[in-house]
XYZ file of C-alpha atoms in Angstrom:
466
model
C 81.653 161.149 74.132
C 84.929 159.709 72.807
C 85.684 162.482 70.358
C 84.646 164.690 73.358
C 87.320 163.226 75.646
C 90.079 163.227 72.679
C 89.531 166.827 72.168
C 89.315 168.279 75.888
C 92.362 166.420 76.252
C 94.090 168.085 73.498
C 93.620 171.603 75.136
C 93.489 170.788 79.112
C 97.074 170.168 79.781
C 98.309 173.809 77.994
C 97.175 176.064 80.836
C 98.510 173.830 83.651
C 101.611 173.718 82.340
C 103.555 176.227 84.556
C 102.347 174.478 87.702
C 102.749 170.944 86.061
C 107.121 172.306 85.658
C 107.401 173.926 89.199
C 105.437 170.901 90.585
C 107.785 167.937 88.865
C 110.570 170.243 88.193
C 110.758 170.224 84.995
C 112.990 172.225 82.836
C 112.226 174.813 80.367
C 113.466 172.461 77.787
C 111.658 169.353 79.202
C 107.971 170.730 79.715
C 107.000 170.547 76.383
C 107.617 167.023 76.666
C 104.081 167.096 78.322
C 102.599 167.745 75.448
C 104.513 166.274 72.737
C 105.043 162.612 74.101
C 101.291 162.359 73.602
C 101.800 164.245 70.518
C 104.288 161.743 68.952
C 102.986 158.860 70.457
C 99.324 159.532 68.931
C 100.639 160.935 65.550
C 103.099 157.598 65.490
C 100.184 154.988 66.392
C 97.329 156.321 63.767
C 97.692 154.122 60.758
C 97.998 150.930 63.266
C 95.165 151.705 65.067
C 92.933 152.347 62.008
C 94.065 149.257 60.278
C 93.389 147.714 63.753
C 89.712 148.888 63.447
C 89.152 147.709 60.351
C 90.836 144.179 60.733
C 89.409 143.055 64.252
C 86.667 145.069 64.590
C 85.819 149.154 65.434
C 83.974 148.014 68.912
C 86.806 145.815 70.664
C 89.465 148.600 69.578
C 87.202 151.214 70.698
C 86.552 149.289 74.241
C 90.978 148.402 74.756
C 91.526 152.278 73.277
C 89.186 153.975 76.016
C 90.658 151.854 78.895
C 94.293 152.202 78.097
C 93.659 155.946 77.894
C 91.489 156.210 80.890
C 94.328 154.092 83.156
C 96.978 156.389 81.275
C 94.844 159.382 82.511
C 94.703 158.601 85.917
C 98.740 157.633 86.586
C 99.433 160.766 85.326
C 97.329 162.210 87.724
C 99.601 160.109 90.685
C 102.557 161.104 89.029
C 105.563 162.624 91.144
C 108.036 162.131 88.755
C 108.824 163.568 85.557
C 110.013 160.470 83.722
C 106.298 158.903 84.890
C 104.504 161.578 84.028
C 105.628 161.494 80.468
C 105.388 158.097 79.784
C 102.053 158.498 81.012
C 101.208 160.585 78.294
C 103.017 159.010 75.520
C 100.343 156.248 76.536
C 97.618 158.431 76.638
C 98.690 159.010 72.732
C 98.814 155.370 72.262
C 94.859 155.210 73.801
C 93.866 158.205 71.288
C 95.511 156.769 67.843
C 93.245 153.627 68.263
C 90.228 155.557 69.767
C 89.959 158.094 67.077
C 89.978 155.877 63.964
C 88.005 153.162 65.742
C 85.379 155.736 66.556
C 85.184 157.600 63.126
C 84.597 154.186 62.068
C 82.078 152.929 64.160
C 80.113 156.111 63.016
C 80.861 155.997 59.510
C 79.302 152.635 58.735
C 76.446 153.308 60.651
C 75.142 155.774 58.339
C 74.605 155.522 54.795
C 77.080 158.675 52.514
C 74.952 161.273 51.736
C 72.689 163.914 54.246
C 73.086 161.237 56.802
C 76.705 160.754 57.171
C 76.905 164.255 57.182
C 74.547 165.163 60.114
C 76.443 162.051 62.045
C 79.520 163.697 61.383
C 78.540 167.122 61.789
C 77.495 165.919 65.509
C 81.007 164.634 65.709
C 82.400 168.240 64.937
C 80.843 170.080 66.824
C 81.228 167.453 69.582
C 85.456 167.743 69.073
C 85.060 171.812 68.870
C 83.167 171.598 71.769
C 85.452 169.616 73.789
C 88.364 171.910 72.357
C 86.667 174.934 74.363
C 85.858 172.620 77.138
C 89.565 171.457 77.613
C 91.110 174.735 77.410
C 88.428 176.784 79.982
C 88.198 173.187 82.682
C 92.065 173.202 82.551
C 92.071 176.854 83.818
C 89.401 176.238 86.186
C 90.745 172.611 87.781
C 94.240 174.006 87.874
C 93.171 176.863 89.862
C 90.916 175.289 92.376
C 92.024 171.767 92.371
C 95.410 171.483 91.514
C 97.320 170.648 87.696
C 96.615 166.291 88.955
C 92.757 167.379 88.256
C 93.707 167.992 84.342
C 94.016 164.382 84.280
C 91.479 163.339 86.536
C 89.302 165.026 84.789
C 89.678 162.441 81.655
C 88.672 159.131 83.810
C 84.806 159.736 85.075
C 84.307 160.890 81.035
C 85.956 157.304 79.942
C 84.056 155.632 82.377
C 80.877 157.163 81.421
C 82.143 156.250 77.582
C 82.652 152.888 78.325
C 78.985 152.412 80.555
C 77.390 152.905 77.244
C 79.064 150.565 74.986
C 77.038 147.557 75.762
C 73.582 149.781 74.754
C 74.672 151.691 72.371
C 77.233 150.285 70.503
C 76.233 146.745 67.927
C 78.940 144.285 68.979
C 81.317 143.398 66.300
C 80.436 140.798 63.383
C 81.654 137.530 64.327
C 85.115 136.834 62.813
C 84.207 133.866 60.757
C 85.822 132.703 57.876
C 89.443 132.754 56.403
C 91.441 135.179 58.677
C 93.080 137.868 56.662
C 96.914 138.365 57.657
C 97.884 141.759 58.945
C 100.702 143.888 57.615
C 103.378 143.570 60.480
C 106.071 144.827 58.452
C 104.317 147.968 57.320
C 102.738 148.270 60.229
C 106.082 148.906 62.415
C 107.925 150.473 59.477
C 105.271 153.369 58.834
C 104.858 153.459 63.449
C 108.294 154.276 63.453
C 108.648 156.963 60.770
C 105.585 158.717 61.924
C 106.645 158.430 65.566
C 110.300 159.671 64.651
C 109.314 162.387 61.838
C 106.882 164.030 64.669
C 109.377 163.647 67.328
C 112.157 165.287 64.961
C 109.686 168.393 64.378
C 108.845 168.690 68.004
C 112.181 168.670 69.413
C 113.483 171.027 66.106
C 113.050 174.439 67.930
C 114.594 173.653 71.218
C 117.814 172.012 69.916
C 117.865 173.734 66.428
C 117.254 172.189 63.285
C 120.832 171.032 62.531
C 121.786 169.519 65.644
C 122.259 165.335 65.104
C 119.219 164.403 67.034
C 116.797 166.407 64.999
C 117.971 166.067 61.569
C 118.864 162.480 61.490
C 115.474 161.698 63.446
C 114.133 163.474 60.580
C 115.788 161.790 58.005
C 115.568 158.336 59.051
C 111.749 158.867 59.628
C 111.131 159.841 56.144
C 113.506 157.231 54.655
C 111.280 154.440 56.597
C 107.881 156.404 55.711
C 109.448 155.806 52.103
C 110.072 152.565 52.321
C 106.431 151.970 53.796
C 105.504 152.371 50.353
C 107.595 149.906 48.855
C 106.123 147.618 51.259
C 102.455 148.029 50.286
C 102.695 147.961 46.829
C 104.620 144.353 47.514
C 102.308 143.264 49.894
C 99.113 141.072 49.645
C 97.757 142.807 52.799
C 98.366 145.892 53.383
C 98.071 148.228 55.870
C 97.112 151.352 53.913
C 96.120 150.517 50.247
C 97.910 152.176 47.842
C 94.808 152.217 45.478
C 93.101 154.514 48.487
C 95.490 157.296 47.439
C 93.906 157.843 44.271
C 91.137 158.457 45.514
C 90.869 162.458 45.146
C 88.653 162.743 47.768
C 90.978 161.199 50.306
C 94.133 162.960 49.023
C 92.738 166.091 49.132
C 91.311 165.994 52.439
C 94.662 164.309 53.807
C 96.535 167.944 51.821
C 93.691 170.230 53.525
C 93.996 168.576 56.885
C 97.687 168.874 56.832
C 97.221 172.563 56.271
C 94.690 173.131 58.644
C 96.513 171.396 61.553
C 99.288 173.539 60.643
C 97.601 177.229 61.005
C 95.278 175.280 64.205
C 98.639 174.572 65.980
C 99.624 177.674 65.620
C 96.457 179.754 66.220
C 96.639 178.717 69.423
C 100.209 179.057 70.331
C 99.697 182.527 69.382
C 96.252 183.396 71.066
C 97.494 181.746 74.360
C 100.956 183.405 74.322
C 99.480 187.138 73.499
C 96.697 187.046 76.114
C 98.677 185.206 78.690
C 102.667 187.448 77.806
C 101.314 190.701 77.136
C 97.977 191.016 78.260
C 98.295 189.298 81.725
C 95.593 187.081 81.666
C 95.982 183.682 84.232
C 95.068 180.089 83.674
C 91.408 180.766 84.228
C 91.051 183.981 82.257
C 92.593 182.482 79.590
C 90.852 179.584 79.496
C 87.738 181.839 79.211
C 88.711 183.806 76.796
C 89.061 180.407 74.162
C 85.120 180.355 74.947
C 83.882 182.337 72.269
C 85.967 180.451 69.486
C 85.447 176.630 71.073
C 81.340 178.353 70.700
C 81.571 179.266 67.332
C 83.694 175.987 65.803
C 81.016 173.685 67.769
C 78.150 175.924 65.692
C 79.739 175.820 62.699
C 80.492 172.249 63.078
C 77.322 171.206 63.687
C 74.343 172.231 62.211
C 76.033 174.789 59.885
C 78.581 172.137 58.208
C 75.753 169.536 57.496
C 73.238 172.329 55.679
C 76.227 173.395 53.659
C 77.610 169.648 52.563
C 73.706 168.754 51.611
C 73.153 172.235 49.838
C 76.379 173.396 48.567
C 78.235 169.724 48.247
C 81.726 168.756 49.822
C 84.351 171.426 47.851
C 82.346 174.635 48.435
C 82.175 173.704 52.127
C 85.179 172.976 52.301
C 86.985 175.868 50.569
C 84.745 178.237 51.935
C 85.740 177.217 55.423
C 89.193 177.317 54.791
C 89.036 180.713 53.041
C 87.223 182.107 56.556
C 89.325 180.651 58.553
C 92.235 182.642 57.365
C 90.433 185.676 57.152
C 90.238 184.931 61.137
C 93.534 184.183 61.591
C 94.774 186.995 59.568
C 92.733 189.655 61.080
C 93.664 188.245 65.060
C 97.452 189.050 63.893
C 95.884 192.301 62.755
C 94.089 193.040 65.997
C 97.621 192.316 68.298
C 99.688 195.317 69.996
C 101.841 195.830 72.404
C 98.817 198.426 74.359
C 95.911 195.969 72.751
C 93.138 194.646 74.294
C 91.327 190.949 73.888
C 88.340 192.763 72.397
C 90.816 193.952 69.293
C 91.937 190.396 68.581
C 88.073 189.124 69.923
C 86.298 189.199 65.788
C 89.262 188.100 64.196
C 89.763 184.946 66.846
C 85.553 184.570 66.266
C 86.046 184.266 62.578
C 88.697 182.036 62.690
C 86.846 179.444 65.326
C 84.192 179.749 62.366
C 86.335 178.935 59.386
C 88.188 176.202 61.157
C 84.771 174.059 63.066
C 83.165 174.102 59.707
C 86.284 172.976 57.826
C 87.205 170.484 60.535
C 83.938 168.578 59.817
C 84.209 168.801 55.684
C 87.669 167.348 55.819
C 86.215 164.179 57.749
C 83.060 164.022 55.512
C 85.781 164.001 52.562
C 87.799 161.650 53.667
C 85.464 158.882 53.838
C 83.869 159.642 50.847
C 83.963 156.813 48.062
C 85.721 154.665 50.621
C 84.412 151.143 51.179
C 83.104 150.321 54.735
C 86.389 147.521 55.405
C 88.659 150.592 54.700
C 86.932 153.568 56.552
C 89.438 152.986 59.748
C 92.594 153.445 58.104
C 90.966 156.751 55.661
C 90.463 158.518 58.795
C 94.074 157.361 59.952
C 95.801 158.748 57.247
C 93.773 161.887 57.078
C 94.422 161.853 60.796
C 97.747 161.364 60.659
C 98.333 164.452 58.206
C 96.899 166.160 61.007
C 99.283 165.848 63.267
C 102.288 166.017 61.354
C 100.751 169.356 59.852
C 100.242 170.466 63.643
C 104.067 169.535 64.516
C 105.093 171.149 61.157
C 103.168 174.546 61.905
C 103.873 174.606 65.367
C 107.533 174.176 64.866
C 107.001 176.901 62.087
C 105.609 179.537 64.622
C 108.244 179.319 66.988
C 110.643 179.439 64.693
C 108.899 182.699 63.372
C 107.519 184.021 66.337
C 111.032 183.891 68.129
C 113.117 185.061 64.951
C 114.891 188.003 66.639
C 113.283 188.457 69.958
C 116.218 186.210 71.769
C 118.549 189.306 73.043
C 121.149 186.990 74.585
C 122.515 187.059 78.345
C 119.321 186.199 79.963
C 117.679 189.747 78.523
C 113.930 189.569 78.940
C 112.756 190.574 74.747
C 110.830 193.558 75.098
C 106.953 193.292 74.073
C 107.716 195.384 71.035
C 109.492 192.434 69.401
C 107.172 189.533 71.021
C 104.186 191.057 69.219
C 105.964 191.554 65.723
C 106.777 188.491 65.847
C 103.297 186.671 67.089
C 101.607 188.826 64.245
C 104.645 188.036 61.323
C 103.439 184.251 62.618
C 99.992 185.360 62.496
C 100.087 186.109 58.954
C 102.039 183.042 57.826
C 99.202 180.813 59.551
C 96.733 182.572 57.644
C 98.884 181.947 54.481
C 98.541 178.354 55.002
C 94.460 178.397 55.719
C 94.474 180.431 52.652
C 96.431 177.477 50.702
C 94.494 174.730 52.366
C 90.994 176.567 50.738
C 92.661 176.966 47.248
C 93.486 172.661 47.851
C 89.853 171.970 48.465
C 88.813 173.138 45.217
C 90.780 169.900 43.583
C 87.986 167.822 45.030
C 85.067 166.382 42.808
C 82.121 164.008 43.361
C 83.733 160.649 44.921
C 83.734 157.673 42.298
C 82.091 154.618 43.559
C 83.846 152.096 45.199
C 85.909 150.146 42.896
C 85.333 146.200 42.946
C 88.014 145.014 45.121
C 86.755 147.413 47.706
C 83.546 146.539 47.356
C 84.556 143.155 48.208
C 86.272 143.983 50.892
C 83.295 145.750 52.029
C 81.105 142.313 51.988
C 84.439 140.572 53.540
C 83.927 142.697 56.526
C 80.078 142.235 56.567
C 80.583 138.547 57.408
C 83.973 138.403 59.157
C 84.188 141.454 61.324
């Protein structure tokens, strides 16, 4: 239910956009604040709230994480202003970083690595592609009938459900005996703040170009600090993301291929909502129906699909493979788009893609916590997490930049459809060239070592102390 609510929640608030701007008044410059304060704020948070997990415990973090995003959910909802409403979502982003990793943990450790970590997971795949579908067709349908408010009222009867089950379903934490371990409040606030400002510089990079001050010395600053994050944790005697974790290949790799995916995701979308809804007419509720078929097809090959491939064919074949098809997909929806097309021309390619990417979605979790002791699965999924994101800012602010190369005529001209669909399908083809990247990356990965002896201590450590 929790991965359900993050993902409906990543796709909900796109098609209630336009009403959310004439509503609040926002400007065409300031909308997309709707979407990236959660963006930054959930990409910025990741790392904390996986070390979070880890340190004091994957069931209180999970509790705090559901009602901070449920109460975030429901001002936004009540909002009337646009300075609310966007603070409202940079806390909904602050709810998600410590609900994801706190829940990827909780299911992680519950299952032993092999065929049952992988059905668990594959659940929790399909579950997220699911709830992609979900949020994308219920945000058509609630803006429609009830109004863009219901987008975010939606989120609060699904938390509250979450949260009813906890006490049954969920073991309550280990008891937190024994010598407290300190917690890495340097490195914690240094790496917050580069994520947080890194993300914010890519969002903001196509609407006030990428030399203007802002951008580029949000940019540069974040990296600098994500640098000196480093320095930090190899001088540290607790710290918040293990440098030893990074040699672990099947935790790089997966953090490379998530980047990668994230980045042709991001921009799948962009594209598929902006052809359908610019040139083939299609409203909020038509176009949320029209993401049905792919949301179908990722939760299928998420699901059962994923987990007979990783306990047949083994992690990199999965993997790869799903990467490969999902670029096929994404190549052959740019190949379906025209300026007299229909949605049944672009309908196989978007099929294959949903495909490629559900199946690869649940690989790159299965490989990320692979070889990585049970004290340390929070903050594996937080860093392969947070290469997520930044891939999705990276390849979103990619696609505009391509997408829009050429079709701004100046004076307030309206581009002509000619140019919007060269330049959705030039986009097309460069997401596809990433997918295609990401499946040549998954071929680096090879059968996890075991845990090395520190982390199997730390894995006892946890056993006892919580």
């Amino acid at each position: 239910m929790a991965q359900f609510i993050i993902a409906v929640d990543y796709n909900i608030v796109y098609v209630a956009l336009p009403d959310i701007g004439d509503a609040l008044h926002f400007s065409s410059q300031t909308l997309q604040w709707v979407v990236s304060s959660y963006a930054v704020s959930f990409g910025g948070f990741l790392l904390l709230g996986g070390r979070a997990a880890d340190r004091l415990g994957p069931r209180r973090v999970f509790v705090t994480a559901l009602i901070l995003f449920g109460a975030a959910a429901l001002v936004g909802g009540l909002s009337d202003s646009t300075g609310l409403l966007v603070a409202a979502r940079a806390v909904q982003g602050l709810g998600g970083a410590l609900l994801f990793p706190s829940t990827l943990t909780l299911i992680v450790t519950s299952f032993e690595e092999g065929p049952p970590r992988n059905r668990a997971l594959a659940v929790w795949g399909a579950t997220g592609s699911g709830g992609l579908a979900a949020g994308a067709l219920l945000g058509g349908v609630l803006t429609q009938a009830l109004g863009w408010q219901w987008v975010f009222y939606f989120m609060v009867p699904l938390v509250v459900i979450a949260l009813l089950g906890v006490p049954a379903l969920l073991a309550p934490d280990a008891p937190r005996t024994g010598p407290r371990r300190s917690f890495d409040i340097p490195g914690a606030l240094v790496v917050t703040l580069g994520a947080t400002l890194v993300v914010f510089g890519l969002v903001s990079g196509p609407d006030y170009g990428w030399t203007a001050p802002r951008v580029l010395g949000t940019l540069i600053v974040g990296v600098l600090l994500i640098g000196s994050f480093f320095l930090i944790e190899a001088n540290t005697s607790a710290p918040l993301a293990p440098l030893r974790l990074f040699r672990n290949r099947s935790l790089s790799t997966s953090m490379i291929v998530a980047f990668l995916h994230m980045c042709a995701l991001s921009g799948g979308y962009y594209l598929f909502t902006t052809y359908i809804q610019n040139i083939l007419g299609y409203d909020a509720l038509q176009a949320g129906l029209a993401f049905l078929p792919l949301g179908v097809l990722a939760m299928i090959a998420g699901g059962r699909v994923a987990a007979a491939m990783l306990n047949k064919n083994g992690l990199r074949t999965t993997l790869s493979l799903g990467m490969l098809v999902y670029a096929v997909g994404m190549a052959a929806m740019a190949l379906g788009m025209s300026t007299n097309g229909t949605y049944w021309a672009v309908l196989p390619g978007v099929c294959v893609y949903g495909f490629g990417g559900g199946l690869a979605f649940t690989a790159i979790f299965v490989s990320a916590g692979s070889g990585v002791a049970p004290a340390e699965q929070g903050v594996a999924s937080a860093l392969a997490s947070t290469s997520q994101q930044i891939g999705a800012a990276v390849g979103l602010a990619a696609i505009l930049v391509i997408a829009n190369h050429g079709i701004h005529l100046g004076g307030g001209a309206t581009p002509s459809q000619h140019a919007v669909v060269h330049g959705l399908r030039t986009a097309g083809w460069v997401a596809a060239a990433a997918a295609a990247v990401g499946a040549i990356g998954a071929l680096n990965l090879r059968k996890p070592p075991a845990p090395a002896p520190a982390m199997a201590e730390a894995g006892r450590e946890v056993s006892t102390s919580g």
